[in-house]
Amino acid sequence: MSGMTNFDAAVSAEDLTKRYGSGDAQVTALDAVTVAFGRGELTAIMGPSGSGKSTLMHCLAGLDTPTAGRVWLDGSRHGDADRVELSGLRDDALTALRRDRMGFVFQAFNLLPTLTAWENITLPLDLAGRRPDQAFADTVIDAVGLRDRLHHRPAQLSGGQQQRVACARALISRPDVVFADEPTGALDSRAGAEVLGFLRRSVDELAQTVVMVTHDPVAASYADRVLFLADGKIVDELREPSADRVLDRIRSLESVARGARTAVGAGA
Ligand SMILES: Nc1ncnc2c1ncn2[C@@H]1O[C@H](COP(=O)(O)OP(=O)(O)OP(=O)(O)O)[C@@H](O)[C@H]1O
């Protein structure tokens, strides 16, 4: 891939392969993927259903173990002293790494119902035994527009507000990377736009690195770079994407995928 040398990555993977099952039932969900995610960038991962998007994100985040290949969290921008290879870690070290150096936003918000918005936001710090940096917490809370909702519980918040709590929770520990899995999948377009606007600002104003899986070309258009997966491989990428250009690429990949299924179905 061009531009890989001197590319300032937050997360990278080499020859990442994931197979499920065995024999005739074996599925290659990821097929020797080598990729790097730029620091301070929002990267979107797109591709037809079953192309390996979730598997890639789960392997990058240490939530799933690859069959082969390696993943690195590339450490601070001031040196590679914190560079760590995920496959070398024991479970407890991996759990601590996820808690301290990664943030997560899921489609289903995943907030704890008995905790207030503020308690949900600061939960990763509480679990790590760290105190919130009040100035940074204020920045995050104002950025997500939740100042007057901090003492509400999730059930008292709209879906969009709940997802903004989840975004603030993902950012509060200043992680090396935020993984967002279909963050707008359960939201209407207005609430989705707010969440995407916030993820975008976290990159522009807080120098956050975000990796986002999405099906939505409009969501992908907020990214600096869109990677397209098909059959477990990265087959294309777009920089400074527009929703129209993303839609064109995804349609052509989907028609190739449909063609392949039809050919298999016909016994070809
Ligand atoms: N636990 C599993 N066991 C067996 N096969 C799996 C498992 N998880 C995923 N797969 C298969 O691996 C391939 C990639 O799945 P993955 O969920 O990564 O795709 P995706 O691009 O995220 O799809 P979608 O857009 O539908 O969520 C698919 O063929 C899927 O059926």
GROMACS .gro file of C-alpha atoms and ligand atoms in nm:
model
  299
    1MET     CA    1   0.000   0.000   0.000
    2SER     CA    2   0.148   0.337  -0.094
    3GLY     CA    3   0.213   0.585   0.182
    4MET     CA    4   0.268   0.316   0.446
    5THR     CA    5   0.626   0.427   0.515
    6ASN     CA    6   0.639   0.705   0.772
    7PHE     CA    7   0.262   0.676   0.808
    8ASP     CA    8   0.192   0.780   1.165
    9ALA     CA    9  -0.035   0.499   1.275
   10ALA     CA   10  -0.232   0.455   1.597
   11VAL     CA   11  -0.319   0.092   1.522
   12SER     CA   12  -0.180  -0.141   1.261
   13ALA     CA   13  -0.217  -0.501   1.152
   14GLU     CA   14  -0.009  -0.731   0.938
   15ASP     CA   15  -0.131  -1.036   0.749
   16LEU     CA   16  -0.437  -1.061   0.967
   17THR     CA   17  -0.631  -1.377   0.892
   18LYS     CA   18  -0.937  -1.512   1.068
   19ARG     CA   19  -1.099  -1.842   0.980
   20TYR     CA   20  -1.410  -1.981   1.141
   21GLY     CA   21  -1.505  -2.348   1.139
   22SER     CA   22  -1.319  -2.627   0.964
   23GLY     CA   23  -1.335  -2.851   0.659
   24ASP     CA   24  -1.610  -2.773   0.408
   25ALA     CA   25  -1.775  -2.536   0.653
   26GLN     CA   26  -1.465  -2.322   0.692
   27VAL     CA   27  -1.512  -1.949   0.634
   28THR     CA   28  -1.220  -1.710   0.581
   29ALA     CA   29  -1.359  -1.394   0.737
   30LEU     CA   30  -1.028  -1.205   0.705
   31ASP     CA   31  -0.773  -1.294   0.441
   32ALA     CA   32  -0.419  -1.165   0.517
   33VAL     CA   33  -0.518  -0.804   0.578
   34THR     CA   34  -0.232  -0.556   0.623
   35VAL     CA   35  -0.353  -0.213   0.725
   36ALA     CA   36  -0.262   0.091   0.932
   37PHE     CA   37  -0.499   0.346   1.085
   38GLY     CA   38  -0.368   0.702   1.086
   39ARG     CA   39  -0.327   0.881   1.414
   40GLY     CA   40  -0.565   1.173   1.449
   41GLU     CA   41  -0.782   1.045   1.166
   42LEU     CA   42  -1.136   0.914   1.137
   43THR     CA   43  -1.128   0.599   0.925
   44ALA     CA   44  -1.450   0.431   0.813
   45ILE     CA   45  -1.464   0.061   0.725
   46MET     CA   46  -1.730  -0.035   0.474
   47GLY     CA   47  -1.816  -0.340   0.269
   48PRO     CA   48  -2.103  -0.572   0.181
   49SER     CA   49  -2.265  -0.783   0.452
   50GLY     CA   50  -2.029  -1.066   0.549
   51SER     CA   51  -1.720  -0.895   0.405
   52GLY     CA   52  -1.540  -0.907   0.742
   53LYS     CA   53  -1.589  -0.557   0.887
   54SER     CA   54  -1.687  -0.667   1.238
   55THR     CA   55  -1.425  -0.940   1.241
   56LEU     CA   56  -1.157  -0.686   1.148
   57MET     CA   57  -1.266  -0.444   1.418
   58HIS     CA   58  -1.290  -0.718   1.680
   59CYS     CA   59  -0.939  -0.845   1.598
   60LEU     CA   60  -0.798  -0.490   1.606
   61ALA     CA   61  -0.957  -0.432   1.946
   62GLY     CA   62  -0.844  -0.762   2.094
   63LEU     CA   63  -1.206  -0.877   2.129
   64ASP     CA   64  -1.138  -1.169   1.895
   65THR     CA   65  -0.818  -1.366   1.834
   66PRO     CA   66  -0.691  -1.387   1.476
   67THR     CA   67  -0.601  -1.726   1.328
   68ALA     CA   68  -0.278  -1.569   1.199
   69GLY     CA   69  -0.117  -1.229   1.175
   70ARG     CA   70  -0.041  -0.954   1.420
   71VAL     CA   71  -0.199  -0.635   1.558
   72TRP     CA   72  -0.015  -0.346   1.720
   73LEU     CA   73  -0.137  -0.058   1.925
   74ASP     CA   74   0.125   0.185   1.815
   75GLY     CA   75   0.176   0.391   2.127
   76SER     CA   76   0.219   0.758   2.196
   77ARG     CA   77   0.296   1.004   1.921
   78HIS     CA   78   0.623   1.090   2.093
   79GLY     CA   79   0.790   0.756   2.053
   80ASP     CA   80   0.725   0.388   2.027
   81ALA     CA   81   0.792   0.301   2.390
   82ASP     CA   82   0.423   0.215   2.438
   83ARG     CA   83   0.400   0.011   2.120
   84VAL     CA   84   0.241  -0.319   2.207
   85GLU     CA   85   0.150  -0.628   2.009
   86LEU     CA   86  -0.187  -0.762   2.113
   87SER     CA   87  -0.119  -1.129   2.048
   88GLY     CA   88   0.165  -1.122   2.299
   89LEU     CA   89  -0.064  -1.029   2.587
   90ARG     CA   90  -0.233  -1.239   2.851
   91ASP     CA   91  -0.606  -1.191   2.904
   92ASP     CA   92  -0.572  -0.963   3.206
   93ALA     CA   93  -0.317  -0.742   3.029
   94LEU     CA   94  -0.542  -0.725   2.725
   95THR     CA   95  -0.839  -0.628   2.941
   96ALA     CA   96  -0.636  -0.350   3.104
   97LEU     CA   97  -0.513  -0.234   2.764
   98ARG     CA   98  -0.867  -0.213   2.632
   99ARG     CA   99  -0.982  -0.025   2.940
  100ASP     CA  100  -0.694   0.224   2.945
  101ARG     CA  101  -0.601   0.275   2.582
  102MET     CA  102  -0.911   0.200   2.375
  103GLY     CA  103  -1.260   0.348   2.371
  104PHE     CA  104  -1.571   0.174   2.238
  105VAL     CA  105  -1.900   0.296   2.095
  106PHE     CA  106  -2.153   0.028   1.999
  107GLN     CA  107  -2.473   0.043   1.800
  108ALA     CA  108  -2.678  -0.043   2.110
  109PHE     CA  109  -2.520   0.229   2.333
  110ASN     CA  110  -2.433  -0.027   2.608
  111LEU     CA  111  -2.481   0.211   2.900
  112LEU     CA  112  -2.541   0.084   3.253
  113PRO     CA  113  -2.907   0.161   3.333
  114THR     CA  114  -2.860   0.222   3.705
  115LEU     CA  115  -2.584   0.480   3.661
  116THR     CA  116  -2.633   0.846   3.573
  117ALA     CA  117  -2.489   0.993   3.255
  118TRP     CA  118  -2.192   1.131   3.451
  119GLU     CA  119  -2.132   0.795   3.621
  120ASN     CA  120  -2.149   0.615   3.287
  121ILE     CA  121  -1.906   0.862   3.130
  122THR     CA  122  -1.649   0.826   3.406
  123LEU     CA  123  -1.689   0.449   3.450
  124PRO     CA  124  -1.370   0.357   3.255
  125LEU     CA  125  -1.170   0.585   3.485
  126ASP     CA  126  -1.337   0.449   3.798
  127LEU     CA  127  -1.257   0.094   3.688
  128ALA     CA  128  -0.895   0.196   3.637
  129GLY     CA  129  -0.884   0.373   3.975
  130ARG     CA  130  -0.818   0.706   3.805
  131ARG     CA  131  -0.979   1.043   3.873
  132PRO     CA  132  -1.128   1.238   3.585
  133ASP     CA  133  -0.924   1.537   3.473
  134GLN     CA  134  -1.197   1.796   3.539
  135ALA     CA  135  -1.089   2.036   3.264
  136PHE     CA  136  -1.085   1.760   3.004
  137ALA     CA  137  -1.414   1.615   3.134
  138ASP     CA  138  -1.568   1.963   3.094
  139THR     CA  139  -1.440   1.985   2.737
  140VAL     CA  140  -1.589   1.647   2.650
  141ILE     CA  141  -1.922   1.714   2.823
  142ASP     CA  142  -1.964   2.051   2.654
  143ALA     CA  143  -1.865   1.904   2.319
  144VAL     CA  144  -2.141   1.642   2.344
  145GLY     CA  145  -2.388   1.899   2.482
  146LEU     CA  146  -2.478   1.697   2.792
  147ARG     CA  147  -2.412   1.952   3.065
  148ASP     CA  148  -2.779   1.967   3.174
  149ARG     CA  149  -2.830   1.590   3.149
  150LEU     CA  150  -2.544   1.464   3.365
  151HIS     CA  151  -2.769   1.342   3.648
  152HIS     CA  152  -3.018   1.165   3.424
  153ARG     CA  153  -3.020   0.789   3.385
  154PRO     CA  154  -3.014   0.632   3.036
  155ALA     CA  155  -3.392   0.565   3.039
  156GLN     CA  156  -3.449   0.940   3.081
  157LEU     CA  157  -3.241   1.022   2.773
  158SER     CA  158  -3.319   1.004   2.401
  159GLY     CA  159  -3.130   0.755   2.184
  160GLY     CA  160  -2.912   1.033   2.047
  161GLN     CA  161  -2.833   1.158   2.397
  162GLN     CA  162  -2.751   0.805   2.512
  163GLN     CA  163  -2.512   0.762   2.222
  164ARG     CA  164  -2.349   1.095   2.304
  165VAL     CA  165  -2.297   0.965   2.661
  166ALA     CA  166  -2.137   0.655   2.509
  167CYS     CA  167  -1.909   0.875   2.294
  168ALA     CA  168  -1.807   1.082   2.597
  169ARG     CA  169  -1.736   0.758   2.788
  170ALA     CA  170  -1.518   0.637   2.500
  171LEU     CA  171  -1.317   0.961   2.502
  172ILE     CA  172  -1.280   1.036   2.872
  173SER     CA  173  -0.965   0.828   2.919
  174ARG     CA  174  -0.802   0.988   2.610
  175PRO     CA  175  -0.755   0.649   2.449
  176ASP     CA  176  -0.511   0.580   2.166
  177VAL     CA  177  -0.808   0.482   1.953
  178VAL     CA  178  -1.188   0.479   1.965
  179PHE     CA  179  -1.358   0.186   1.791
  180ALA     CA  180  -1.713   0.268   1.683
  181ASP     CA  181  -1.925  -0.022   1.556
  182GLU     CA  182  -2.225   0.111   1.361
  183PRO     CA  183  -2.255   0.406   1.603
  184THR     CA  184  -2.552   0.556   1.417
  185GLY     CA  185  -2.724   0.226   1.330
  186ALA     CA  186  -2.997   0.272   1.592
  187LEU     CA  187  -3.047   0.648   1.549
  188ASP     CA  188  -3.260   0.865   1.323
  189SER     CA  189  -3.068   1.080   1.078
  190ARG     CA  190  -3.071   1.394   1.293
  191ALA     CA  191  -2.942   1.219   1.606
  192GLY     CA  192  -2.698   1.026   1.386
  193ALA     CA  193  -2.563   1.351   1.242
  194GLU     CA  194  -2.505   1.485   1.595
  195VAL     CA  195  -2.308   1.178   1.696
  196LEU     CA  196  -2.105   1.183   1.374
  197GLY     CA  197  -2.042   1.556   1.415
  198PHE     CA  198  -1.914   1.486   1.761
  199LEU     CA  199  -1.684   1.202   1.650
  200ARG     CA  200  -1.554   1.435   1.377
  201ARG     CA  201  -1.483   1.711   1.630
  202SER     CA  202  -1.307   1.466   1.861
  203VAL     CA  203  -1.063   1.410   1.574
  204ASP     CA  204  -1.031   1.775   1.468
  205GLU     CA  205  -1.021   1.936   1.812
  206LEU     CA  206  -0.893   1.664   2.047
  207ALA     CA  207  -0.665   1.484   1.796
  208GLN     CA  208  -0.851   1.159   1.868
  209THR     CA  209  -0.810   0.855   1.640
  210VAL     CA  210  -1.138   0.689   1.545
  211VAL     CA  211  -1.205   0.367   1.353
  212MET     CA  212  -1.572   0.327   1.259
  213VAL     CA  213  -1.759   0.040   1.095
  214THR     CA  214  -2.066   0.161   0.909
  215HIS     CA  215  -2.313   0.064   0.638
  216ASP     CA  216  -2.415   0.423   0.580
  217PRO     CA  217  -2.242   0.624   0.303
  218VAL     CA  218  -2.344   0.949   0.474
  219ALA     CA  219  -2.174   0.835   0.797
  220ALA     CA  220  -1.866   0.732   0.598
  221SER     CA  221  -1.852   1.078   0.439
  222TYR     CA  222  -1.752   1.220   0.781
  223ALA     CA  223  -1.431   1.016   0.762
  224ASP     CA  224  -1.089   1.121   0.637
  225ARG     CA  225  -1.049   0.785   0.472
  226VAL     CA  226  -1.282   0.500   0.383
  227LEU     CA  227  -1.155   0.143   0.350
  228PHE     CA  228  -1.364  -0.103   0.151
  229LEU     CA  229  -1.364  -0.470   0.240
  230ALA     CA  230  -1.483  -0.754   0.020
  231ASP     CA  231  -1.440  -1.123   0.097
  232GLY     CA  232  -1.211  -1.052   0.387
  233LYS     CA  233  -0.970  -0.832   0.189
  234ILE     CA  234  -0.925  -0.456   0.163
  235VAL     CA  235  -1.005  -0.395  -0.201
  236ASP     CA  236  -1.024  -0.019  -0.223
  237GLU     CA  237  -0.996   0.306  -0.032
  238LEU     CA  238  -1.113   0.665  -0.069
  239ARG     CA  239  -0.968   0.979   0.087
  240GLU     CA  240  -1.189   1.282   0.157
  241PRO     CA  241  -1.495   1.081   0.060
  242SER     CA  242  -1.830   1.221  -0.044
  243ALA     CA  243  -2.144   1.018   0.028
  244ASP     CA  244  -2.204   0.985  -0.348
  245ARG     CA  245  -1.862   0.845  -0.423
  246VAL     CA  246  -1.887   0.604  -0.128
  247LEU     CA  247  -2.228   0.489  -0.251
  248ASP     CA  248  -2.091   0.426  -0.602
  249ARG     CA  249  -1.806   0.209  -0.472
  250ILE     CA  250  -2.024   0.015  -0.230
  251ARG     CA  251  -2.283  -0.056  -0.502
  252SER     CA  252  -2.018  -0.194  -0.734
  253LEU     CA  253  -1.878  -0.417  -0.455
  254GLU     CA  254  -2.227  -0.539  -0.369
  255SER     CA  255  -2.302  -0.626  -0.731
  256VAL     CA  256  -1.975  -0.824  -0.752
  257ALA     CA  257  -2.070  -1.005  -0.427
  258ARG     CA  258  -2.420  -1.080  -0.562
  259GLY     CA  259  -2.271  -1.202  -0.890
  260ALA     CA  260  -2.039  -1.440  -0.703
  261ARG     CA  261  -2.330  -1.578  -0.497
  262THR     CA  262  -2.543  -1.627  -0.808
  263ALA     CA  263  -2.255  -1.808  -0.979
  264VAL     CA  264  -2.211  -2.039  -0.678
  265GLY     CA  265  -2.588  -2.093  -0.657
  266ALA     CA  266  -2.592  -2.194  -1.027
  267GLY     CA  267  -2.319  -2.448  -0.958
  268ALA     CA  268  -2.070  -2.253  -1.170
  269LIG     N1  269  -1.850  -1.666   1.513
  269LIG     C1  270  -1.854  -1.697   1.383
  269LIG     N2  271  -1.862  -1.826   1.342
  269LIG     C2  272  -1.863  -1.860   1.212
  269LIG     N3  273  -1.860  -1.769   1.112
  269LIG     C3  274  -1.853  -1.640   1.145
  269LIG     C4  275  -1.851  -1.595   1.281
  269LIG     N4  276  -1.845  -1.460   1.282
  269LIG     C5  277  -1.844  -1.421   1.153
  269LIG     N5  278  -1.849  -1.528   1.071
  269LIG     C6  279  -1.846  -1.524   0.922
  269LIG     O1  280  -1.735  -1.447   0.882
  269LIG     C7  281  -1.767  -1.364   0.770
  269LIG     C8  282  -1.743  -1.217   0.806
  269LIG     O2  283  -1.835  -1.178   0.907
  269LIG     P1  284  -1.842  -1.031   0.967
  269LIG     O3  285  -1.945  -1.031   1.073
  269LIG     O4  286  -1.705  -0.987   1.003
  269LIG     O5  287  -1.891  -0.947   0.840
  269LIG     P2  288  -1.949  -0.798   0.836
  269LIG     O6  289  -1.887  -0.736   0.715
  269LIG     O7  290  -1.929  -0.731   0.966
  269LIG     O8  291  -2.102  -0.826   0.809
  269LIG     P3  292  -2.233  -0.739   0.843
  269LIG     O9  293  -2.221  -0.614   0.761
  269LIG    O10  294  -2.345  -0.825   0.796
  269LIG    O11  295  -2.233  -0.714   0.990
  269LIG     C9  296  -1.913  -1.394   0.736
  269LIG    O12  297  -1.913  -1.491   0.633
  269LIG    C10  298  -1.966  -1.453   0.864
  269LIG    O13  299  -2.072  -1.541   0.839
   0.00000   0.00000   0.00000
